[in-house]
């Protein structure tokens, strides 16, 4: 789905945006081990304070209770936060020894702290890390353990109902029956939850099975009443006819409650996001020694390609345990024979194209590569799409949701192998894979919009339809003057929805959604 400049609500009938789709609440449980003992006649009385980062400043978010005389506390108070996949949510956990009744933290002895992103905790479900002092030296042997759990209720209920021998209500034909479900509102009045379809001209309707979230039906409370009459009673007929039984019955044919897994369920269940970068090194980008080049080797250490790598990579790297990401280039001539390649490792190691240390490693390999290649052409996408698709195809053997592949392509120009790329994308749409295209510069990106299946279903040149929309295109020029976080939000907004869509379609559950 394409980025819409200026934002705004989705069109009528459009699927919910990914950022809305995956906003949910996460509960963090905190415990400490081997904390520093700051008390002379007893042990420390620790409590934990959570800080969140806002515009470069740490703001206190919440704090736990105090554990009396305990160097290995397990705090009962939990931290509850909204989780946003497409943002870097920086957190700092600081432990203090309570000495006074004051709420001022400088009145208490500092025991150590630990900082990370919420994504790091969520991707691991549970982490244990050393506590550090203000000078970044170890706080003795002190450790902190943080476990994440989703709080959202994702259960859904599927009901199948039928009617038998209902009353005839139409003068010249049979009734047109439908069902309505109500739950009690906060004001004590009954509130409509669901209405079935109308079935024309029948006194024995069989309604289509329908699914509603359990929170919509009964606020997630299995003991809460809902209003649905199973024996249809007409009070007027009941008063007039002594032998009156009913005006038909409603039959509950089946009732099934399932868990409607969310993106966070899959991440907490151990699904890893496998990130690959594809970089356009065609001649239209300009000489990297020229300040006008999109690949300009800038003394300030950035250009549009690096900005796009950073924006996406800083989010994705939290969701891959080894922080090893392949980075590939296309459209360049390579030494020593200067043949054109559309699928080369930018670290020049074809057997191991992985860059270590996450997004930092990708940026370093990219900068080191620039002086050693010749920009050329054409702009072929299909080799890199097929490269990642081969690995995604291997992952289709998984019995649970363990791997999902993301290809970030950064390019400045028109696709030269459009037919081959369309075919490659259609085939990739059947796999655990998404493609993000960031267009840099001021070229005509109509082809990218075409691959992004918003206005119509993408088809290959043979007429085969894509199984789902897996391409997200974003023009970098829309974000030149925006905060760097804005690009990440636009680029990654729909990824959670695509991940959930694939695994649900394949009936693949998370490995586990409980902290280890």
Tab-separated table of C-alpha atoms in Angstrom, residues 203-376:
chain	number	residue	atom	x	y	z
A	203	UNK	CA	-39.540	-19.158	8.060
A	204	UNK	CA	-36.603	-21.570	8.462
A	205	UNK	CA	-33.517	-19.380	8.005
A	206	UNK	CA	-29.923	-20.581	8.264
A	207	UNK	CA	-27.663	-17.598	8.794
A	208	UNK	CA	-24.064	-17.556	7.673
A	209	UNK	CA	-21.546	-18.203	10.473
A	210	UNK	CA	-20.139	-14.932	11.727
A	211	UNK	CA	-17.187	-13.938	13.877
A	212	UNK	CA	-16.993	-11.045	16.326
A	213	UNK	CA	-14.275	-10.090	18.821
A	214	UNK	CA	-15.080	-11.321	22.301
A	215	UNK	CA	-14.468	-7.806	23.647
A	216	UNK	CA	-17.187	-6.521	21.294
A	217	UNK	CA	-19.679	-9.203	22.268
A	218	UNK	CA	-19.249	-9.167	26.044
A	219	UNK	CA	-16.231	-6.974	26.845
A	220	UNK	CA	-14.168	-10.158	27.149
A	221	UNK	CA	-16.149	-11.171	30.275
A	222	UNK	CA	-17.351	-14.748	29.810
A	223	UNK	CA	-19.874	-14.297	32.658
A	224	UNK	CA	-21.454	-11.171	31.188
A	225	UNK	CA	-25.023	-11.430	29.910
A	226	UNK	CA	-25.927	-10.970	26.281
A	227	UNK	CA	-29.468	-10.646	24.965
A	228	UNK	CA	-30.642	-13.265	22.460
A	229	UNK	CA	-33.979	-15.069	22.672
A	230	UNK	CA	-33.796	-18.682	21.627
A	231	UNK	CA	-37.556	-19.304	21.864
A	232	UNK	CA	-39.400	-16.595	20.012
A	233	UNK	CA	-42.410	-15.471	22.033
A	234	UNK	CA	-45.070	-13.126	20.684
A	235	UNK	CA	-46.790	-11.648	23.801
A	236	UNK	CA	-50.014	-10.797	21.907
A	237	UNK	CA	-50.417	-14.339	20.570
A	238	UNK	CA	-49.512	-15.753	23.963
A	239	UNK	CA	-52.395	-13.829	25.571
A	240	UNK	CA	-54.928	-14.774	22.907
A	241	UNK	CA	-54.146	-18.486	22.432
A	242	UNK	CA	-54.250	-20.868	25.373
A	243	UNK	CA	-52.306	-23.579	23.548
A	244	UNK	CA	-49.697	-21.128	22.238
A	245	UNK	CA	-46.137	-22.437	22.463
A	246	UNK	CA	-43.958	-20.043	20.496
A	247	UNK	CA	-43.475	-18.200	17.238
A	248	UNK	CA	-40.545	-20.319	16.208
A	249	UNK	CA	-37.206	-21.188	17.750
A	250	UNK	CA	-33.630	-20.082	17.246
A	251	UNK	CA	-31.044	-22.865	17.085
A	252	UNK	CA	-27.416	-22.337	18.018
A	253	UNK	CA	-25.724	-24.677	15.562
A	254	UNK	CA	-22.156	-24.063	16.760
A	255	UNK	CA	-20.154	-21.770	19.025
A	256	UNK	CA	-16.371	-21.635	18.895
A	257	UNK	CA	-13.964	-19.291	20.666
A	258	UNK	CA	-10.525	-18.846	19.113
A	259	UNK	CA	-7.515	-16.658	19.655
A	260	UNK	CA	-7.199	-14.085	16.889
A	261	UNK	CA	-3.427	-13.752	16.913
A	262	UNK	CA	-1.952	-10.274	16.625
A	263	UNK	CA	1.410	-9.122	15.305
A	264	UNK	CA	2.656	-8.857	18.872
A	265	UNK	CA	1.613	-12.473	19.525
A	266	UNK	CA	3.845	-13.580	16.658
A	267	UNK	CA	6.792	-11.471	17.826
A	268	UNK	CA	6.432	-12.610	21.443
A	269	UNK	CA	6.103	-16.125	20.059
A	270	UNK	CA	9.610	-15.950	18.646
A	271	UNK	CA	9.012	-14.918	15.029
A	272	UNK	CA	12.138	-13.252	13.658
A	273	UNK	CA	12.034	-10.552	10.987
A	274	UNK	CA	14.779	-11.357	8.472
A	275	UNK	CA	15.938	-8.057	6.970
A	276	UNK	CA	17.747	-7.639	3.623
A	277	UNK	CA	18.773	-4.343	1.987
A	278	UNK	CA	18.960	-3.901	-1.781
A	279	UNK	CA	20.821	-0.769	-2.983
A	280	UNK	CA	20.629	0.816	-6.425
A	281	UNK	CA	24.118	1.621	-7.790
A	282	UNK	CA	23.086	2.653	-11.305
A	283	UNK	CA	24.724	5.597	-13.069
A	284	UNK	CA	21.648	7.825	-12.764
A	285	UNK	CA	22.522	8.281	-9.070
A	286	UNK	CA	25.513	10.437	-10.037
A	287	UNK	CA	29.191	10.322	-9.126
A	288	UNK	CA	29.505	9.741	-5.350
A	289	UNK	CA	32.315	12.339	-5.252
A	290	UNK	CA	29.856	14.990	-6.480
A	291	UNK	CA	27.717	16.683	-3.781
A	292	UNK	CA	24.696	16.432	-6.099
A	293	UNK	CA	24.930	12.621	-6.125
A	294	UNK	CA	22.369	10.644	-4.160
A	295	UNK	CA	25.306	8.443	-3.128
A	296	UNK	CA	27.462	11.430	-2.191
A	297	UNK	CA	30.297	10.451	0.144
A	298	UNK	CA	29.354	13.187	2.556
A	299	UNK	CA	31.919	14.328	5.165
A	300	UNK	CA	28.890	14.712	7.457
A	301	UNK	CA	28.340	10.970	7.095
A	302	UNK	CA	24.896	10.852	5.506
A	303	UNK	CA	22.978	10.905	2.228
A	304	UNK	CA	19.497	9.833	1.155
A	305	UNK	CA	20.467	6.169	0.870
A	306	UNK	CA	21.958	6.106	4.344
A	307	UNK	CA	18.968	7.960	5.775
A	308	UNK	CA	16.604	5.321	4.373
A	309	UNK	CA	18.789	2.472	5.661
A	310	UNK	CA	18.864	4.023	9.117
A	311	UNK	CA	15.138	4.774	9.239
A	312	UNK	CA	14.083	1.190	8.514
A	313	UNK	CA	17.065	-0.668	9.945
A	314	UNK	CA	16.941	0.889	13.403
A	315	UNK	CA	13.453	-0.567	13.859
A	316	UNK	CA	13.963	-3.977	12.239
A	317	UNK	CA	17.263	-4.763	13.947
A	318	UNK	CA	15.508	-5.248	17.297
A	319	UNK	CA	13.586	-8.213	15.895
A	320	UNK	CA	16.508	-10.361	14.734
A	321	UNK	CA	18.533	-11.995	17.486
A	322	UNK	CA	21.954	-12.130	15.791
A	323	UNK	CA	21.787	-8.639	14.194
A	324	UNK	CA	23.313	-10.074	10.992
A	325	UNK	CA	21.726	-8.623	7.853
A	326	UNK	CA	22.573	-9.291	4.190
A	327	UNK	CA	23.082	-6.192	2.056
A	328	UNK	CA	23.043	-6.479	-1.730
A	329	UNK	CA	23.736	-4.053	-4.547
A	330	UNK	CA	22.580	-3.945	-8.160
A	331	UNK	CA	23.360	-2.036	-11.350
A	332	UNK	CA	27.136	-1.658	-10.827
A	333	UNK	CA	30.309	-2.906	-12.493
A	334	UNK	CA	32.500	-4.853	-10.105
A	335	UNK	CA	36.257	-5.383	-9.983
A	336	UNK	CA	38.370	-7.016	-11.212
A	337	UNK	CA	36.658	-7.761	-14.555
A	338	UNK	CA	34.108	-4.909	-14.273
A	339	UNK	CA	31.138	-6.998	-15.249
A	340	UNK	CA	27.683	-5.654	-14.380
A	341	UNK	CA	25.977	-7.326	-11.443
A	342	UNK	CA	22.390	-7.034	-10.220
A	343	UNK	CA	22.836	-9.176	-7.129
A	344	UNK	CA	26.179	-8.626	-5.383
A	345	UNK	CA	27.183	-8.514	-1.734
A	346	UNK	CA	28.283	-4.999	-0.846
A	347	UNK	CA	30.897	-6.479	1.502
A	348	UNK	CA	32.291	-8.312	-1.591
A	349	UNK	CA	31.885	-11.698	0.103
A	350	UNK	CA	29.385	-13.604	-2.064
A	351	UNK	CA	29.364	-16.617	0.267
A	352	UNK	CA	28.614	-14.473	3.310
A	353	UNK	CA	26.838	-11.192	2.436
A	354	UNK	CA	25.846	-10.600	6.060
A	355	UNK	CA	26.812	-7.364	7.768
A	356	UNK	CA	27.361	-7.657	11.508
A	357	UNK	CA	26.287	-5.201	14.207
A	358	UNK	CA	22.893	-4.503	12.662
A	359	UNK	CA	22.246	-1.233	10.846
A	360	UNK	CA	25.697	0.085	11.837
A	361	UNK	CA	27.311	-2.775	9.943
A	362	UNK	CA	25.188	-2.149	6.849
A	363	UNK	CA	26.099	1.544	6.848
A	364	UNK	CA	29.815	0.751	7.217
A	365	UNK	CA	29.760	-1.837	4.403
A	366	UNK	CA	27.874	0.594	2.155
A	367	UNK	CA	30.360	3.426	2.742
A	368	UNK	CA	33.336	1.090	2.219
A	369	UNK	CA	31.861	-0.251	-1.019
A	370	UNK	CA	31.309	3.071	-2.824
A	371	UNK	CA	34.927	3.835	-3.877
A	372	UNK	CA	35.453	0.347	-5.330
A	373	UNK	CA	32.586	0.005	-7.836
A	374	UNK	CA	31.513	1.725	-11.039
A	375	UNK	CA	27.938	2.913	-11.295
A	376	UNK	CA	26.302	1.524	-14.418
